[in-house]
Coordinates of C-alpha atoms in Angstrom, one line a residue:
M1 CA -0.1 0.2 -0.1
K2 CA 1.6 3.5 -1.0
K3 CA 1.8 6.4 1.7
I4 CA -1.2 8.3 1.1
G5 CA -1.3 12.0 1.8
L6 CA -4.4 14.0 1.8
T7 CA -4.8 17.7 0.5
L8 CA -7.8 19.6 1.9
S9 CA -8.5 22.7 -0.1
G10 CA -9.8 26.0 1.2
G11 CA -13.5 27.2 0.3
G12 CA -15.1 28.6 3.2
A13 CA -18.3 26.8 3.9
R14 CA -17.9 24.6 1.1
G15 CA -14.7 23.0 2.6
L16 CA -17.3 21.5 5.2
A17 CA -17.2 18.8 2.5
H18 CA -14.1 17.4 3.6
I19 CA -15.9 16.0 6.6
G20 CA -17.8 13.7 4.3
V21 CA -14.6 12.9 2.2
L22 CA -13.0 11.6 5.6
K23 CA -15.8 9.8 6.6
V24 CA -15.9 7.6 3.4
L25 CA -12.1 7.2 3.5
E26 CA -12.3 6.0 7.2
E27 CA -15.1 3.5 6.2
N28 CA -12.9 2.0 3.5
G29 CA -10.0 1.6 5.6
I30 CA -7.9 4.5 4.3
T31 CA -5.9 6.3 6.8
P32 CA -3.5 9.0 5.3
C33 CA 0.3 9.1 6.4
C34 CA -0.3 12.9 6.7
I35 CA -2.7 15.7 5.6
S36 CA -2.1 19.4 4.4
G37 CA -4.6 21.8 4.2
A38 CA -5.4 25.5 3.7
S39 CA -8.1 27.9 5.2
M40 CA -11.1 25.7 5.7
G41 CA -9.0 22.4 4.7
A42 CA -6.6 23.4 7.6
I43 CA -9.7 24.1 10.0
V44 CA -10.9 20.4 9.3
G45 CA -7.7 19.1 9.0
G46 CA -6.5 20.5 12.1
V47 CA -9.5 19.6 14.3
Y48 CA -9.2 15.9 12.8
V49 CA -5.7 15.2 13.7
S50 CA -6.1 16.6 17.1
G51 CA -8.7 13.9 17.7
A52 CA -12.0 14.5 17.0
T53 CA -13.9 12.0 15.4
V54 CA -15.8 12.2 12.0
Q55 CA -19.0 11.9 13.8
E56 CA -18.2 14.7 16.5
M57 CA -17.2 17.0 13.6
E58 CA -20.4 16.4 11.5
S59 CA -22.6 16.7 14.8
F60 CA -20.9 19.9 15.7
V61 CA -21.5 21.7 12.1
N62 CA -25.0 20.5 12.1
K63 CA -25.7 22.7 14.8
F64 CA -22.9 25.5 14.2
V65 CA -24.4 29.1 13.8
F66 CA -21.6 31.4 12.3
G67 CA -22.9 34.4 14.0
N68 CA -22.4 33.0 17.2
V69 CA -18.7 33.1 16.7
L70 CA -18.3 36.7 15.2
D71 CA -17.2 39.4 17.4
K72 CA -20.3 41.9 18.1
R73 CA -17.8 44.7 18.4
Y74 CA -16.9 44.3 14.7
P75 CA -19.1 44.9 11.8
L76 CA -19.3 41.5 10.1
Y77 CA -21.7 40.6 13.2
K78 CA -24.1 43.4 12.3
M79 CA -23.7 42.8 8.5
Q80 CA -25.1 38.9 9.0
I81 CA -27.8 40.3 10.7
F82 CA -28.7 42.8 7.9
E83 CA -28.0 39.9 5.3
K84 CA -31.2 38.1 6.6
T85 CA -33.6 41.2 5.4
N86 CA -34.8 41.6 2.1
S87 CA -34.9 45.4 2.5
K88 CA -32.4 47.1 0.0
F89 CA -32.0 49.8 2.4
M90 CA -30.6 47.9 5.1
K91 CA -28.2 45.9 2.5
Y92 CA -26.8 49.2 1.3
F93 CA -26.4 50.4 4.8
S94 CA -24.8 47.0 5.5
I95 CA -22.1 48.0 2.6
G96 CA -21.9 51.5 3.8
L97 CA -20.9 50.0 7.1
S98 CA -18.3 47.9 6.1
L99 CA -16.7 50.7 3.9
N100 CA -16.7 52.7 6.7
A101 CA -15.3 50.0 8.9
L102 CA -12.5 49.3 6.9
A103 CA -11.2 52.8 6.7
K104 CA -11.0 52.3 10.5
R105 CA -9.6 48.8 10.9
K106 CA -7.7 46.0 9.3
A107 CA -10.6 43.5 8.7
L108 CA -14.6 43.2 9.2
D109 CA -14.0 40.6 12.4
S110 CA -11.5 40.3 15.0
G111 CA -11.3 36.5 14.7
R112 CA -11.0 36.2 18.6
K113 CA -14.1 34.3 19.2
I114 CA -13.0 32.3 16.3
L115 CA -9.8 31.2 17.8
Y116 CA -11.5 30.4 21.4
M117 CA -13.4 28.0 19.4
F118 CA -10.7 26.4 17.7
K119 CA -8.6 25.9 20.8
E120 CA -11.9 24.1 22.3
L121 CA -12.5 22.0 19.0
T122 CA -8.4 20.8 19.2
Q123 CA -8.3 20.5 23.0
N124 CA -5.4 23.3 22.3
K125 CA -3.0 20.6 21.1
T126 CA 0.4 21.3 19.4
F127 CA 1.2 20.1 16.1
K128 CA 3.6 17.6 18.2
E129 CA 0.5 16.2 19.5
A130 CA -1.4 15.6 16.5
K131 CA -2.4 11.8 15.8
I132 CA -1.3 12.5 12.0
P133 CA 1.2 14.5 11.0
F134 CA -0.3 17.9 9.8
Q135 CA 0.8 21.1 8.1
C136 CA -1.1 24.0 6.6
T137 CA -0.4 27.2 4.8
A138 CA -0.8 31.1 5.3
V139 CA 0.4 33.9 3.6
D140 CA 3.2 36.5 5.5
L141 CA 2.3 40.0 4.9
I142 CA 5.7 40.9 6.2
S143 CA 8.0 38.9 3.7
G144 CA 5.4 38.2 0.8
K145 CA 5.8 34.5 1.2
T146 CA 3.9 31.7 1.6
A147 CA 4.3 30.3 5.0
T148 CA 4.3 26.6 6.2
L149 CA 2.9 26.6 9.9
K150 CA 3.7 23.1 11.4
E151 CA 5.0 23.9 15.1
G152 CA 3.1 25.1 18.3
S153 CA -0.6 25.9 18.5
I154 CA -2.9 23.8 16.0
A155 CA -5.6 26.4 16.8
L156 CA -3.7 29.7 16.1
A157 CA -2.4 28.0 12.8
M158 CA -5.9 27.3 11.9
R159 CA -7.0 30.8 12.7
A160 CA -4.0 32.1 10.6
S161 CA -4.7 29.8 7.5
M162 CA -8.5 30.9 7.4
S163 CA -7.8 34.8 7.9
I164 CA -9.3 35.8 4.5
P165 CA -8.2 39.4 3.5
L166 CA -10.4 42.1 4.5
V167 CA -13.1 39.8 6.5
F168 CA -10.6 38.8 9.4
E169 CA -7.9 40.0 10.9
P170 CA -4.0 39.0 10.1
V171 CA -2.8 37.0 13.1
K172 CA 0.5 37.6 14.4
Y173 CA 2.6 34.6 14.4
G174 CA 6.3 35.0 15.7
D175 CA 7.9 37.6 13.4
M176 CA 5.2 37.1 10.8
L177 CA 1.7 38.6 10.0
L178 CA -0.4 35.9 8.3
V179 CA -3.6 35.8 6.2
D180 CA -5.6 33.2 4.3
G181 CA -3.4 30.3 2.9
G182 CA -5.7 30.1 -0.1
V183 CA -4.2 33.5 -1.3
T184 CA -1.0 31.8 -2.5
S185 CA -1.4 28.3 -2.1
N186 CA -5.1 27.1 -1.3
A187 CA -4.2 23.0 -1.9
P188 CA -0.9 22.4 -0.6
V189 CA -0.1 19.1 -2.2
G190 CA 3.7 19.5 -2.4
L191 CA 3.2 19.7 1.8
A192 CA 2.3 16.5 1.9
R193 CA 4.9 15.0 -0.5
K194 CA 7.5 16.8 1.9
M195 CA 5.7 15.1 4.8
G196 CA 6.3 11.6 3.1
A197 CA 3.4 10.6 0.7
D198 CA 4.2 8.9 -2.5
F199 CA 0.5 9.1 -3.6
V200 CA -1.5 12.4 -2.8
I201 CA -5.3 12.7 -3.0
A202 CA -6.5 16.3 -3.0
V203 CA -10.1 17.4 -2.2
N204 CA -11.6 20.0 -4.4
V205 CA -14.5 22.2 -3.2
N206 CA -14.4 25.1 -5.5
P207 CA -16.3 25.7 -8.9
P208 CA -14.3 26.7 -12.0
I209 CA -14.4 30.7 -12.2
G210 CA -17.1 31.8 -14.0
R211 CA -18.0 34.7 -15.9
K212 CA -19.2 38.0 -13.6
E213 CA -21.4 40.5 -15.0
E214 CA -20.2 44.3 -14.7
S215 CA -23.6 44.9 -12.8
E216 CA -22.5 42.4 -10.2
I217 CA -19.3 44.5 -9.3
K218 CA -20.6 47.4 -7.5
T219 CA -18.5 48.1 -4.4
P220 CA -14.7 48.5 -3.8
I221 CA -15.2 45.1 -1.8
D222 CA -16.9 43.4 -4.9
L223 CA -13.6 44.5 -6.8
L224 CA -11.3 43.1 -4.3
W225 CA -12.7 39.9 -4.0
R226 CA -13.1 39.5 -7.7
V227 CA -9.4 40.1 -8.1
Y228 CA -8.5 37.9 -5.1
N229 CA -10.5 35.1 -6.7
I230 CA -9.0 35.0 -10.0
T231 CA -5.3 35.4 -8.7
A232 CA -5.8 32.4 -6.2
N233 CA -8.0 30.3 -8.7
K234 CA -5.0 30.4 -11.0
I235 CA -2.4 29.3 -8.6
Y236 CA -5.2 26.9 -6.9
S237 CA -5.6 25.1 -10.7
E238 CA -2.0 24.6 -10.9
E239 CA -1.6 23.1 -7.5
L240 CA -4.4 20.3 -8.3
T241 CA -2.9 19.2 -11.4
Q242 CA 0.2 18.2 -9.0
A243 CA -1.9 15.6 -7.1
D244 CA -2.4 11.9 -7.9
F245 CA -5.7 11.9 -7.6
V246 CA -8.5 15.0 -7.1
I247 CA -11.8 14.4 -5.8
H248 CA -14.4 16.8 -7.2
V249 CA -16.9 18.2 -5.1
D250 CA -19.9 19.6 -7.0
T251 CA -21.0 22.5 -4.6
D252 CA -21.3 26.3 -5.6
T253 CA -22.4 27.3 -1.8
E254 CA -21.1 31.1 -1.1
T255 CA -18.0 31.3 0.9
L256 CA -19.4 32.6 4.2
D257 CA -22.9 30.8 3.5
F258 CA -22.8 28.3 6.8
S259 CA -26.6 27.5 6.5
K260 CA -26.3 24.4 4.6
N261 CA -23.6 22.6 6.4
A262 CA -25.2 19.2 6.5
E263 CA -25.7 19.6 2.9
Q264 CA -22.2 20.3 2.0
V265 CA -20.9 17.2 4.1
K266 CA -23.2 14.7 2.2
K267 CA -21.9 16.5 -0.7
G268 CA -18.3 15.3 0.3
E269 CA -19.6 11.9 1.0
E270 CA -21.4 11.2 -2.4
A271 CA -18.3 12.8 -4.4
T272 CA -16.2 10.2 -2.5
R273 CA -18.2 7.3 -3.1
K274 CA -18.3 7.6 -6.6
V275 CA -14.3 7.5 -6.9
I276 CA -13.4 5.4 -3.9
E277 CA -13.0 2.1 -5.5
K278 CA -10.8 4.2 -8.3
I279 CA -8.7 5.3 -5.3
K280 CA -8.3 1.9 -3.9
E281 CA -6.8 0.7 -7.0
L282 CA -4.7 3.7 -7.6
A283 CA -3.4 3.5 -3.9
E284 CA -3.0 -0.2 -3.8
V285 CA -5.3 -0.4 -0.8

């Protein structure tokens, strides 16, 4: 049997599909020798290697409410409330609120409550205590380089790896200032190979970047988000080609839409069941 590495990509709420992938791999007796991840892939991977069972993770996300882990002192919490209304006035007010906030802060949320949640989910474990070797990516704003996180607190690394620019504040990590790993390495297949894998399975939870009409780009945030997605997608597509096998999960849920969590997990399950026999054949399981 080959040494199987598992790479879990970033994708916000779409990345909850990784839980379904892990569930099917376990059912078929496939235990990765290592896991690498970025953003939501780092979150799912970090919780899993810290000892949580797939069943525990699935139960948690089925009850998860995004608004409960947002800092009430920051505008993203208020924006979540406004998103639930059909009032155009309130939605435009939300946009104005975010633009005003970004003139005074580094992001729309501090990430303070999210880090606390991560510490609980990982039992505050370190990388050395992980049941499976694990590494994740982030981007250092100081040096401009991709950072590989593999030492110290798993929770802090998860928090750094998921710090979407403008949405969550960057994380001070040693002498680095880190943001979302998905900016430059959303599917870190190379990390899995460096950790010893000779057969890498990557999980793709992101739909191909499509056309967006000019009318859909209304605000500076819309513009920046579009540029970010175009740039990151190009690098991401190239990374996926480096994997020995890619599990493609068909989901187009919005990045911060955590209202369909059970559906995302199910999609990961379904996608993996369709290809599990092929994986076992190629990986010589």
